[in-house]
XYZ file of C-alpha atoms in Angstrom:
717
model
C 92.364 105.547 83.041
C 92.581 109.340 82.700
C 91.792 110.283 79.142
C 93.392 113.276 77.522
C 90.071 114.824 76.506
C 90.468 117.906 78.641
C 88.364 120.203 76.503
C 85.357 118.052 75.686
C 82.165 118.791 77.524
C 78.438 118.397 76.850
C 76.922 121.583 75.532
C 73.506 122.303 74.058
C 72.433 118.703 74.665
C 68.966 119.941 75.551
C 68.866 121.743 72.209
C 70.134 119.183 69.691
C 68.843 121.113 66.686
C 71.201 124.015 67.263
C 73.328 124.464 64.120
C 77.024 123.704 64.278
C 80.046 124.474 62.177
C 80.446 122.008 59.284
C 83.822 120.442 58.700
C 85.314 119.030 55.485
C 84.532 115.338 55.263
C 88.026 114.502 54.030
C 89.830 116.042 56.993
C 90.274 115.047 60.589
C 89.377 118.148 62.647
C 90.067 118.387 66.328
C 86.407 119.057 67.143
C 83.190 118.518 65.285
C 81.958 121.735 66.901
C 82.969 124.177 69.621
C 82.540 122.808 73.143
C 82.519 124.313 76.612
C 85.286 123.460 79.039
C 84.034 122.219 82.421
C 86.534 123.142 85.145
C 84.956 121.084 87.921
C 85.201 117.928 85.790
C 88.879 118.661 85.319
C 89.178 119.038 89.100
C 87.422 115.697 89.553
C 90.014 114.214 87.226
C 92.677 115.507 89.642
C 90.996 113.680 92.547
C 90.926 110.494 90.484
C 94.569 110.506 89.436
C 95.809 111.472 92.902
C 93.788 108.604 94.391
C 95.431 106.071 92.068
C 98.944 107.476 92.380
C 98.871 107.759 96.168
C 97.405 104.249 96.409
C 100.338 102.881 94.423
C 102.877 104.829 96.485
C 101.293 104.150 99.895
C 98.773 101.286 99.522
C 98.288 100.878 103.265
C 97.305 104.516 103.813
C 95.202 105.037 100.672
C 93.886 101.487 100.571
C 90.910 102.261 98.324
C 92.689 104.617 95.946
C 92.200 102.154 93.097
C 88.677 103.602 92.718
C 90.296 106.530 90.910
C 90.127 104.423 87.768
C 86.357 104.082 88.224
C 86.081 107.863 88.451
C 87.932 108.173 85.152
C 85.514 105.763 83.491
C 82.566 107.917 84.561
C 84.267 111.092 83.319
C 85.039 109.502 79.956
C 81.489 108.253 79.564
C 80.206 111.756 80.314
C 82.545 113.638 77.975
C 82.680 111.247 75.044
C 78.950 110.527 74.974
C 78.145 114.247 74.989
C 80.640 114.846 72.195
C 79.219 112.020 70.062
C 75.624 113.024 70.738
C 76.208 116.578 69.551
C 77.647 115.351 66.275
C 74.944 112.722 65.856
C 72.152 115.231 66.523
C 73.569 117.858 64.197
C 74.656 115.678 61.266
C 72.689 112.453 61.675
C 75.857 110.405 61.935
C 79.260 110.100 63.538
C 82.312 110.160 61.304
C 83.982 107.167 62.903
C 87.309 107.520 61.146
C 87.680 111.102 62.301
C 86.531 110.264 65.820
C 89.028 107.428 66.145
C 91.783 109.542 64.567
C 91.214 112.266 67.177
C 91.410 109.685 69.950
C 94.620 108.291 68.472
C 96.276 111.717 68.274
C 95.244 112.533 71.818
C 96.164 109.259 73.511
C 98.774 107.333 71.569
C 101.797 109.687 71.513
C 102.205 109.813 75.305
C 101.100 106.208 75.747
C 103.543 104.824 73.193
C 106.334 107.026 74.548
C 106.009 105.432 77.992
C 105.750 101.947 76.472
C 108.896 102.592 74.452
C 110.627 103.696 77.650
C 109.518 100.461 79.374
C 110.753 98.384 76.436
C 114.172 100.055 76.600
C 114.315 99.509 80.358
C 113.472 95.843 79.791
C 116.607 95.554 77.664
C 118.767 96.391 80.686
C 119.427 93.533 83.123
C 120.393 96.178 85.669
C 116.874 97.641 85.747
C 114.711 94.615 84.929
C 115.247 91.160 86.453
C 116.031 88.824 83.595
C 113.649 86.291 85.100
C 110.795 88.792 84.629
C 111.648 89.506 80.994
C 109.228 87.096 79.224
C 106.183 88.411 81.053
C 107.378 92.009 80.732
C 107.677 91.678 76.954
C 104.303 89.953 76.619
C 102.550 92.668 78.594
C 104.264 95.484 76.693
C 102.960 93.915 73.488
C 99.477 93.503 74.957
C 99.509 97.123 76.129
C 100.761 98.419 72.787
C 97.772 96.909 71.012
C 95.373 97.765 73.866
C 94.426 94.265 74.985
C 96.266 94.315 78.333
C 93.020 93.992 80.289
C 92.184 90.771 78.465
C 95.715 89.447 78.895
C 95.450 89.948 82.652
C 91.935 88.515 82.786
C 92.900 85.383 80.870
C 95.987 84.906 83.035
C 93.968 85.259 86.262
C 95.909 88.240 87.566
C 94.505 89.591 90.830
C 95.001 93.365 90.704
C 94.128 94.005 94.355
C 95.846 90.964 95.901
C 98.527 90.171 93.371
C 101.120 87.962 94.960
C 103.596 87.907 92.096
C 105.769 90.683 90.708
C 103.724 93.057 88.505
C 105.185 94.364 85.267
C 105.929 98.017 84.575
C 102.901 98.238 82.253
C 100.233 96.461 84.267
C 98.368 99.768 84.714
C 97.697 99.811 80.959
C 94.751 97.502 81.594
C 92.548 100.554 82.133
C 93.826 102.310 79.010
C 93.107 99.154 77.029
C 89.593 98.976 78.391
C 88.952 102.630 77.599
C 90.222 102.273 74.041
C 87.779 99.398 73.603
C 85.071 101.747 74.887
C 86.037 104.267 72.195
C 85.534 101.591 69.548
C 82.240 100.143 70.803
C 80.409 103.187 72.166
C 79.944 105.159 68.906
C 78.934 101.935 67.145
C 76.209 101.330 69.735
C 74.980 104.911 69.412
C 74.969 104.760 65.615
C 73.115 101.442 65.629
C 70.479 102.802 68.015
C 70.016 105.935 65.904
C 69.726 103.881 62.707
C 67.131 101.547 64.223
C 65.109 104.521 65.474
C 65.005 106.185 62.066
C 64.730 103.033 59.958
C 62.126 101.090 61.885
C 60.420 103.315 64.431
C 60.721 106.794 62.888
C 61.555 108.037 66.337
C 64.012 110.390 67.929
C 67.651 109.432 67.564
C 68.298 110.964 70.948
C 65.638 108.894 72.702
C 66.833 105.716 71.002
C 70.426 106.356 72.043
C 69.401 106.939 75.651
C 67.372 103.713 75.710
C 70.188 101.709 74.116
C 72.887 103.039 76.430
C 70.642 102.609 79.471
C 70.068 98.977 78.498
C 73.815 98.410 78.083
C 74.406 100.046 81.460
C 71.884 97.875 83.291
C 73.034 94.647 81.653
C 76.685 95.489 82.244
C 76.078 96.221 85.922
C 74.224 92.930 86.383
C 77.048 91.084 84.633
C 79.611 92.889 86.790
C 77.883 91.944 90.038
C 77.445 88.278 89.119
C 80.933 87.893 87.640
C 82.553 89.556 90.664
C 80.815 87.073 92.946
C 81.786 84.068 90.854
C 85.235 85.011 89.516
C 86.480 88.357 90.863
C 90.010 88.407 89.434
C 89.066 88.497 85.728
C 85.922 90.485 86.581
C 88.186 93.390 87.474
C 89.479 93.583 83.884
C 86.743 92.300 81.559
C 85.388 95.026 79.285
C 81.652 94.389 79.543
C 81.865 94.262 83.320
C 82.988 97.902 83.292
C 80.791 99.420 80.563
C 78.091 100.407 83.059
C 80.483 102.927 84.611
C 80.850 104.692 81.281
C 77.078 104.385 80.962
C 76.462 106.216 84.246
C 78.511 109.134 82.945
C 76.643 108.946 79.647
C 73.282 109.266 81.380
C 74.413 112.460 83.116
C 75.425 113.816 79.705
C 72.246 112.827 77.881
C 69.495 113.474 80.457
C 69.277 117.214 81.267
C 67.278 116.540 84.443
C 70.315 114.809 85.923
C 72.426 117.972 85.763
C 71.485 119.881 88.910
C 71.536 123.683 88.690
C 69.545 124.471 91.836
C 71.968 126.103 94.265
C 71.126 124.109 97.389
C 70.722 120.776 95.620
C 73.947 121.274 93.680
C 75.856 122.170 96.847
C 74.569 119.127 98.744
C 74.988 116.726 95.825
C 78.502 117.874 94.977
C 79.869 117.752 98.507
C 78.109 114.443 99.182
C 79.825 112.968 96.124
C 83.238 114.208 97.247
C 82.649 112.922 100.788
C 81.789 109.459 99.468
C 84.902 109.428 97.279
C 87.102 110.361 100.240
C 85.417 107.650 102.315
C 86.026 104.855 99.791
C 89.609 105.981 99.101
C 90.443 105.488 102.777
C 88.042 102.674 103.723
C 87.992 100.298 100.746
C 90.922 97.876 100.505
C 92.095 94.731 98.786
C 89.503 92.665 100.666
C 86.570 94.700 99.316
C 84.663 92.621 96.722
C 85.383 94.749 93.676
C 84.072 95.862 91.255
C 80.594 94.344 91.863
C 78.121 96.176 94.078
C 80.938 98.034 95.821
C 81.922 99.856 92.624
C 78.519 101.541 92.539
C 79.555 103.766 95.438
C 82.501 105.595 93.796
C 80.785 105.470 90.399
C 77.618 107.211 91.584
C 79.663 109.599 93.725
C 81.683 110.676 90.686
C 78.473 111.113 88.695
C 77.056 113.249 91.518
C 80.070 115.577 91.430
C 79.730 115.965 87.657
C 75.978 116.565 87.916
C 76.376 119.342 90.519
C 76.816 122.197 88.030
C 75.889 125.319 90.011
C 78.850 127.706 90.447
C 77.274 130.635 92.319
C 79.366 130.560 95.508
C 83.086 130.093 96.069
C 82.519 127.313 98.567
C 80.583 125.159 96.084
C 82.530 122.085 94.942
C 82.293 123.260 91.342
C 84.252 126.391 92.257
C 86.798 124.705 94.523
C 87.519 122.016 91.940
C 88.191 124.822 89.468
C 91.060 126.247 91.526
C 94.385 126.424 89.757
C 96.168 123.547 91.606
C 93.300 121.154 90.835
C 93.262 122.277 87.208
C 97.008 121.743 86.893
C 96.811 118.194 88.222
C 93.803 117.521 86.013
C 95.697 118.832 82.980
C 98.640 116.460 83.513
C 96.526 113.564 84.829
C 96.887 111.410 81.708
C 100.677 111.609 81.617
C 100.901 111.341 85.403
C 98.940 108.094 85.265
C 101.183 106.786 82.488
C 104.492 107.562 84.195
C 103.934 106.888 87.875
C 103.611 103.095 87.789
C 106.701 102.265 85.686
C 108.795 104.520 87.914
C 107.468 102.795 91.059
C 108.385 99.389 89.607
C 111.801 100.435 88.291
C 113.010 102.686 91.136
C 113.964 99.909 93.615
C 116.348 98.514 90.990
C 118.190 101.820 90.612
C 121.514 101.832 92.509
C 121.559 103.940 95.656
C 117.769 104.335 95.585
C 115.859 103.231 98.664
C 112.284 102.885 99.832
C 112.329 105.491 102.602
C 109.648 108.158 102.838
C 112.142 110.650 101.380
C 112.802 108.488 98.339
C 109.089 108.001 97.754
C 108.321 111.704 97.994
C 111.222 112.478 95.645
C 109.951 109.867 93.175
C 106.477 111.371 93.352
C 107.962 114.740 92.452
C 109.779 113.175 89.497
C 106.476 111.699 88.329
C 104.867 115.148 88.337
C 107.796 116.655 86.466
C 107.749 113.969 83.768
C 103.973 114.300 83.464
C 104.214 118.057 82.920
C 107.003 117.681 80.375
C 105.050 115.019 78.497
C 101.909 117.159 78.469
C 103.838 120.210 77.303
C 106.063 118.629 74.664
C 104.222 115.465 73.573
C 100.476 115.539 74.264
C 99.706 119.111 73.212
C 101.878 119.283 70.075
C 100.849 115.840 68.812
C 97.102 116.422 68.849
C 97.464 119.522 66.667
C 100.197 118.216 64.359
C 99.143 119.579 60.967
C 100.829 116.822 59.000
C 98.034 114.627 60.389
C 95.140 117.020 61.105
C 95.235 118.446 57.565
C 94.936 115.023 55.990
C 92.233 112.324 55.918
C 91.673 110.326 59.088
C 93.207 107.199 57.594
C 96.619 108.904 57.585
C 96.452 109.263 61.370
C 95.224 105.694 61.808
C 97.932 104.171 59.608
C 100.571 106.329 61.278
C 99.341 105.126 64.661
C 99.645 101.511 63.583
C 103.180 102.158 62.356
C 104.128 103.729 65.702
C 102.644 100.773 67.551
C 104.706 98.385 65.446
C 107.846 100.351 66.325
C 107.111 99.923 70.044
C 106.332 96.240 69.521
C 109.652 95.902 67.700
C 111.462 97.496 70.631
C 109.807 95.010 73.010
C 110.843 92.169 70.728
C 114.347 93.591 70.683
C 114.436 93.520 74.479
C 113.734 89.806 74.359
C 116.191 89.151 71.526
C 119.012 90.927 73.363
C 118.469 89.060 76.619
C 117.143 85.669 75.469
C 120.581 83.964 75.526
C 121.227 85.261 79.040
C 117.775 84.103 80.130
C 118.315 80.603 78.751
C 121.762 80.382 80.334
C 120.364 81.512 83.687
C 117.664 78.846 83.613
C 120.279 76.182 82.837
C 122.490 77.451 85.653
C 119.638 77.093 88.137
C 119.008 73.525 87.020
C 122.695 72.658 87.403
C 122.780 74.283 90.831
C 119.838 72.184 92.004
C 121.526 69.014 90.781
C 125.027 69.798 92.083
C 124.932 72.299 94.948
C 128.215 73.276 96.663
C 129.134 71.632 99.941
C 127.598 73.248 103.036
C 125.362 75.317 100.763
C 122.257 77.079 102.063
C 120.572 75.926 105.281
C 123.442 73.566 106.131
C 125.442 76.577 107.355
C 123.008 77.042 110.209
C 121.839 73.458 110.705
C 124.868 71.205 110.189
C 127.622 71.458 112.823
C 130.223 70.409 110.242
C 129.406 73.491 108.146
C 129.498 76.073 110.914
C 132.646 77.755 109.628
C 131.692 77.806 105.940
C 132.047 81.230 104.326
C 130.543 81.898 100.889
C 131.535 85.565 100.787
C 129.450 87.517 98.279
C 128.140 84.403 96.517
C 124.416 84.574 95.706
C 122.944 81.549 93.918
C 120.732 81.785 92.005
C 121.645 85.324 90.972
C 119.113 87.963 92.098
C 118.094 88.570 88.496
C 117.021 84.917 88.107
C 115.506 84.090 91.479
C 112.005 84.778 90.134
C 112.062 81.710 87.898
C 113.358 79.382 90.634
C 109.919 78.004 91.430
C 108.009 74.710 91.167
C 107.114 73.831 87.588
C 103.894 71.855 88.105
C 101.487 74.794 88.136
C 98.582 72.528 87.189
C 98.705 71.231 90.765
C 98.107 74.688 92.248
C 94.499 75.897 92.506
C 94.053 79.676 92.536
C 91.465 82.376 93.123
C 87.849 81.132 93.015
C 88.611 77.659 91.716
C 87.317 75.274 94.384
C 88.311 71.991 92.717
C 90.308 69.741 95.089
C 92.968 69.074 92.447
C 95.471 66.393 93.424
C 98.764 65.451 91.812
C 100.796 62.308 92.426
C 104.548 61.776 92.212
C 107.240 59.329 93.273
C 107.061 55.557 93.642
C 104.097 53.530 92.407
C 105.112 50.452 94.397
C 102.189 49.038 96.415
C 104.177 49.130 99.632
C 105.620 52.641 99.126
C 104.964 55.000 102.077
C 102.216 57.437 101.078
C 102.859 61.103 101.957
C 100.397 63.968 101.448
C 101.616 67.573 101.025
C 98.746 70.009 101.720
C 98.367 73.764 102.052
C 98.573 77.167 100.406
C 101.375 78.673 98.310
C 103.812 78.202 101.206
C 103.211 74.480 100.901
C 103.347 74.634 97.099
C 106.794 76.286 97.274
C 108.084 72.943 98.636
C 106.691 70.823 95.804
C 109.892 70.377 93.774
C 111.836 69.589 96.942
C 109.286 66.979 98.044
C 109.217 65.447 94.554
C 112.948 64.859 94.825
C 112.585 63.519 98.377
C 109.893 61.096 97.213
C 112.056 59.849 94.352
C 115.120 59.401 96.574
C 113.274 57.683 99.441
C 110.808 55.540 97.509
C 107.750 57.467 98.758
C 104.486 58.056 96.941
C 103.593 61.782 97.131
C 100.087 63.220 96.719
C 99.489 66.987 96.811
C 96.640 69.442 97.443
C 97.349 73.166 97.054
C 95.183 76.262 96.894
C 96.545 79.796 96.940
C 95.868 81.749 100.179
C 93.835 78.850 101.560
C 95.620 76.863 104.315
C 94.499 73.413 105.420
C 92.297 74.635 108.246
C 88.599 74.444 109.128
C 88.188 78.076 110.250
C 86.641 80.269 107.504
C 88.663 83.142 106.107
C 87.626 86.670 107.001
C 87.918 87.600 103.314
C 84.374 88.354 102.082
C 82.793 87.108 98.892
C 83.423 84.268 96.518
C 87.067 83.642 97.379
C 86.331 82.696 100.972
C 83.491 80.464 99.813
C 85.783 78.796 97.267
C 88.363 78.163 99.989
C 85.732 76.490 102.178
C 84.541 74.352 99.253
C 88.106 73.350 98.397
C 88.742 72.303 102.008
C 85.559 70.223 102.003
C 86.673 68.519 98.796
C 90.135 67.813 100.181
C 88.617 66.436 103.396
C 86.445 64.043 101.372
C 89.387 62.850 99.286
C 91.638 62.379 102.328
C 88.953 60.237 103.942
C 89.197 57.838 100.994
C 93.005 57.736 100.851
C 95.278 55.342 102.688
C 98.045 57.676 103.898
C 101.067 57.163 106.108
C 101.901 60.816 106.907
C 100.806 64.360 106.068
C 103.005 67.445 105.723
C 101.403 70.901 105.748
C 102.620 74.501 105.614
C 100.920 77.894 105.414
C 101.650 81.594 105.444
C 101.261 82.994 108.958
C 99.444 86.186 107.888
C 96.288 84.520 106.530
C 93.195 86.482 107.667
C 90.849 84.184 109.617
C 87.353 84.887 110.876
C 87.270 85.291 114.644
C 83.588 84.397 114.984
C 83.090 82.296 118.117
C 86.620 82.905 119.440
C 88.407 85.577 121.431
C 90.664 86.405 118.473
C 91.420 85.439 114.895
C 94.594 83.779 116.188
C 92.638 81.503 118.524
C 90.245 80.701 115.681
C 93.144 79.771 113.404
C 94.733 77.513 116.060
C 91.434 75.720 116.600
C 90.930 75.342 112.855
C 94.318 73.736 112.332
C 93.737 71.288 115.146
C 90.306 70.383 113.771
C 91.704 69.733 110.298
C 94.621 67.690 111.602
C 92.386 65.778 113.990
C 90.605 64.095 111.110
C 93.804 62.338 110.025
C 95.333 61.981 113.488
C 92.251 60.021 114.557
C 93.084 57.544 111.805
C 96.635 57.100 113.134
C 98.223 59.284 110.440
C 100.963 61.586 111.812
C 101.206 65.251 110.795
C 104.405 67.251 110.213
C 104.237 71.028 109.926
C 106.640 73.968 109.848
C 106.765 77.489 111.260
C 106.367 80.028 108.461
C 109.358 81.753 106.881
C 109.858 85.563 107.054
C 107.661 87.804 104.905
C 109.365 90.896 103.424
C 107.729 94.172 102.484
C 109.131 93.897 98.966
C 111.152 91.353 97.023
C 114.662 91.397 98.581
C 116.134 90.600 95.163
C 115.540 94.236 94.226
C 117.979 95.207 96.934
C 120.428 92.399 96.156
C 120.700 93.498 92.523
C 121.826 97.024 93.404
C 123.385 96.947 96.881
C 125.832 94.957 98.948
C 124.528 91.932 100.823
C 124.967 93.578 104.220
C 122.608 96.408 103.213
C 119.766 94.039 102.380
C 119.121 92.446 105.773
C 115.717 93.097 107.348
C 114.681 93.601 110.999
C 113.509 90.334 112.522
C 110.669 92.060 114.383
C 109.187 93.318 111.105
C 109.569 90.166 109.021
C 108.372 87.476 111.413
C 104.875 86.972 112.805
C 105.221 86.852 116.567
C 102.444 84.312 117.067
C 102.338 81.960 114.085
C 99.140 79.944 114.621
C 100.808 76.832 113.188
C 103.341 76.856 116.018
C 100.666 77.214 118.675
C 98.401 74.637 117.026
C 101.166 72.005 117.002
C 102.224 72.551 120.599
C 101.347 69.613 122.831
C 99.340 67.688 120.202
C 100.332 63.975 120.058
C 101.241 62.854 116.561
C 102.183 66.341 115.339
C 105.825 67.219 114.613
C 106.761 70.893 114.407
C 109.795 72.069 112.429
C 111.115 75.551 113.181
C 113.803 77.012 110.914
C 113.517 80.541 112.280
C 117.086 80.328 113.555
C 118.241 79.569 110.016
C 116.414 82.512 108.461
C 117.176 85.057 111.161
C 119.666 86.012 113.833
C 118.715 87.726 117.066
C 118.058 91.072 115.342
C 118.191 90.632 111.562
C 116.981 88.242 108.877
C 119.069 87.706 105.758
C 117.881 87.120 102.187
C 121.007 85.055 101.477
C 122.020 82.090 103.640
C 125.112 80.004 103.001
C 125.447 81.475 99.512
C 121.867 80.496 98.650
C 119.351 83.111 97.506
C 116.455 82.393 99.857
C 113.514 84.185 98.195
C 112.023 84.369 94.706
C 109.682 87.178 95.750
C 108.730 88.889 98.987
C 107.657 85.727 100.830
C 108.181 82.575 98.735
C 111.330 80.476 98.926
C 113.412 79.585 95.913
C 113.429 75.889 95.076
C 117.220 76.065 95.432
C 117.017 77.078 99.069
C 114.089 74.770 99.876
C 116.219 71.902 98.565
C 118.876 72.689 101.174
C 116.244 72.047 103.880
C 115.406 68.636 102.413
C 117.533 66.600 104.892
C 115.538 67.975 107.813
C 112.168 67.552 106.053
C 113.187 63.971 105.231
C 114.283 63.214 108.781
C 111.041 64.545 110.270
C 108.864 62.554 107.880
C 110.943 59.387 108.272
C 110.637 59.680 112.040
C 106.886 60.246 111.785
C 106.499 57.241 109.499
C 108.428 55.112 111.975
C 106.518 56.016 115.111
C 103.042 56.874 113.806
C 100.532 58.450 116.225
C 100.633 57.526 119.917
C 97.533 55.756 121.120
C 95.106 57.876 123.120
C 95.203 55.187 125.808
């Protein structure tokens, strides 16, 4: 998160006894003492914010741009630690109230302005899908009180591979983490200084360095272990990130780490920039992060800060001080705040598209809003005399009052739309129970319905499609959870046919439909689901703990299936799963072999398998288009939405006992795929089906399973 501390910089740290200007103890001054502005650090801030912004605009091209946040953490650790150390060395203490009041005046006005904007947007059903409203409101509240990182961690959000629809304030996780740093860091430094004086009669400075070094080492160890064992929350948890602030702190506190030698500074600075450029383009969502990998951008950022020589124009310190870099660094805080909400909201704006021209225009709007916010909100607020001329508690109480106003606006967004939300949920339930004749897939599958015309009907409405999903989330294993969780539904009669539904989220999307099928046909249904982990024996190419958890889950499912008396198995999986190609000519061949191996274990027991070719995968949720444009404008090119060689199709071909269903002709015509079929809204996000549409495929799922139950698996003889 880019802090707004543009003018803080370590000065005279090697000479802590240098006298400083005393300030009244009952006031909240902007600085405890004069400090030297460091232009190259401001330029580094520009690199960081551009990395994050460009990553969010073009994630495929700047696939590692998320490391910009790590750069900001290092910068904040460097600036804030130096600022605190100067005050601690000169006065023997840190006036916490004044320190926190300065942070509040610098950070909260712009932050709360953007949150208020997001809360007002959430009130509008035209700009925010009503189905997304509950989570949007919760995250605005979490962001307002700076606990968004913990909210995301506790809800197992995966920042780098998030499959759901992110809120407009998800980026506040880093601001929340940094605010927690502002609370803890001075307390740690004060405690270390007190222990040094009270018990060891030693140097406060030395004690602070030892304490912060210990925190840094322990935090890094925690980060590495937690990333290996549970990477999704590890991305957000506070202690797993403190070492990055600590690296910046060490550069501020240890003079030997600030390189003034011309040659060494030149090499160190350019090496740091080169590493940052490398990770911005080479890291991606599959990189185990933060963990060991985060050390690369963290140390690179520290190297750029440490390279302080400015003798020649071609030194990084001089180039980072050029006016364009300084401008971007100046507006970096507001640019970070504004860019993400605009990216989330823009697709819902009528007549706005996702072309390169629209994205470039939106980027320009982000810069304009950032400059305006810096000029008319950030700068005036931090020097507002009604607060700076009064005790620190006035600022702190005023900040709390402003936060409550934003929280009230978020609550108002929910209050205004809650009746509509409840009505929409009821409408979906009624639609599932009493769908219109020839609705959904029947238009393309049932000859009787060939002439049915639903006009502009879209059910469920695009604003509610996001909630049209299976309800039994306890049956769905995610992230690094390797437990082979099973759920059972339908008939408990001893002679009821026993059906297993196995796979990743594209199998889980069928759960509600299969529950209804089991109830209507007297079947007993058992399920095994794990996100992004198909029923296959080939390892994923994804490195780290997730791939290992997938393998463990498969082993657990295999063991449970061996002990179950089943009559048929149905499986589905997303076609874009990344498989390891080790031992095969391609990842596709490896995936085909893995499916056949997994199925073979039940086929050998005479249990038939039914599978289905994957549905189209869109670049973004088509409901964004459906909410603002006509239906004809929201079709997508077949060649871009379908995987040409779905390994499930090839794995099923020619295998006795395996039935393959292919609904591609329902989803797509010869050239285009539609997000609405027979009046039914097909997708709840970019690649998962609504339960409403999946229900319209139930007759063909039922027929395939009934046929498989009747004929079993042909004998090998």
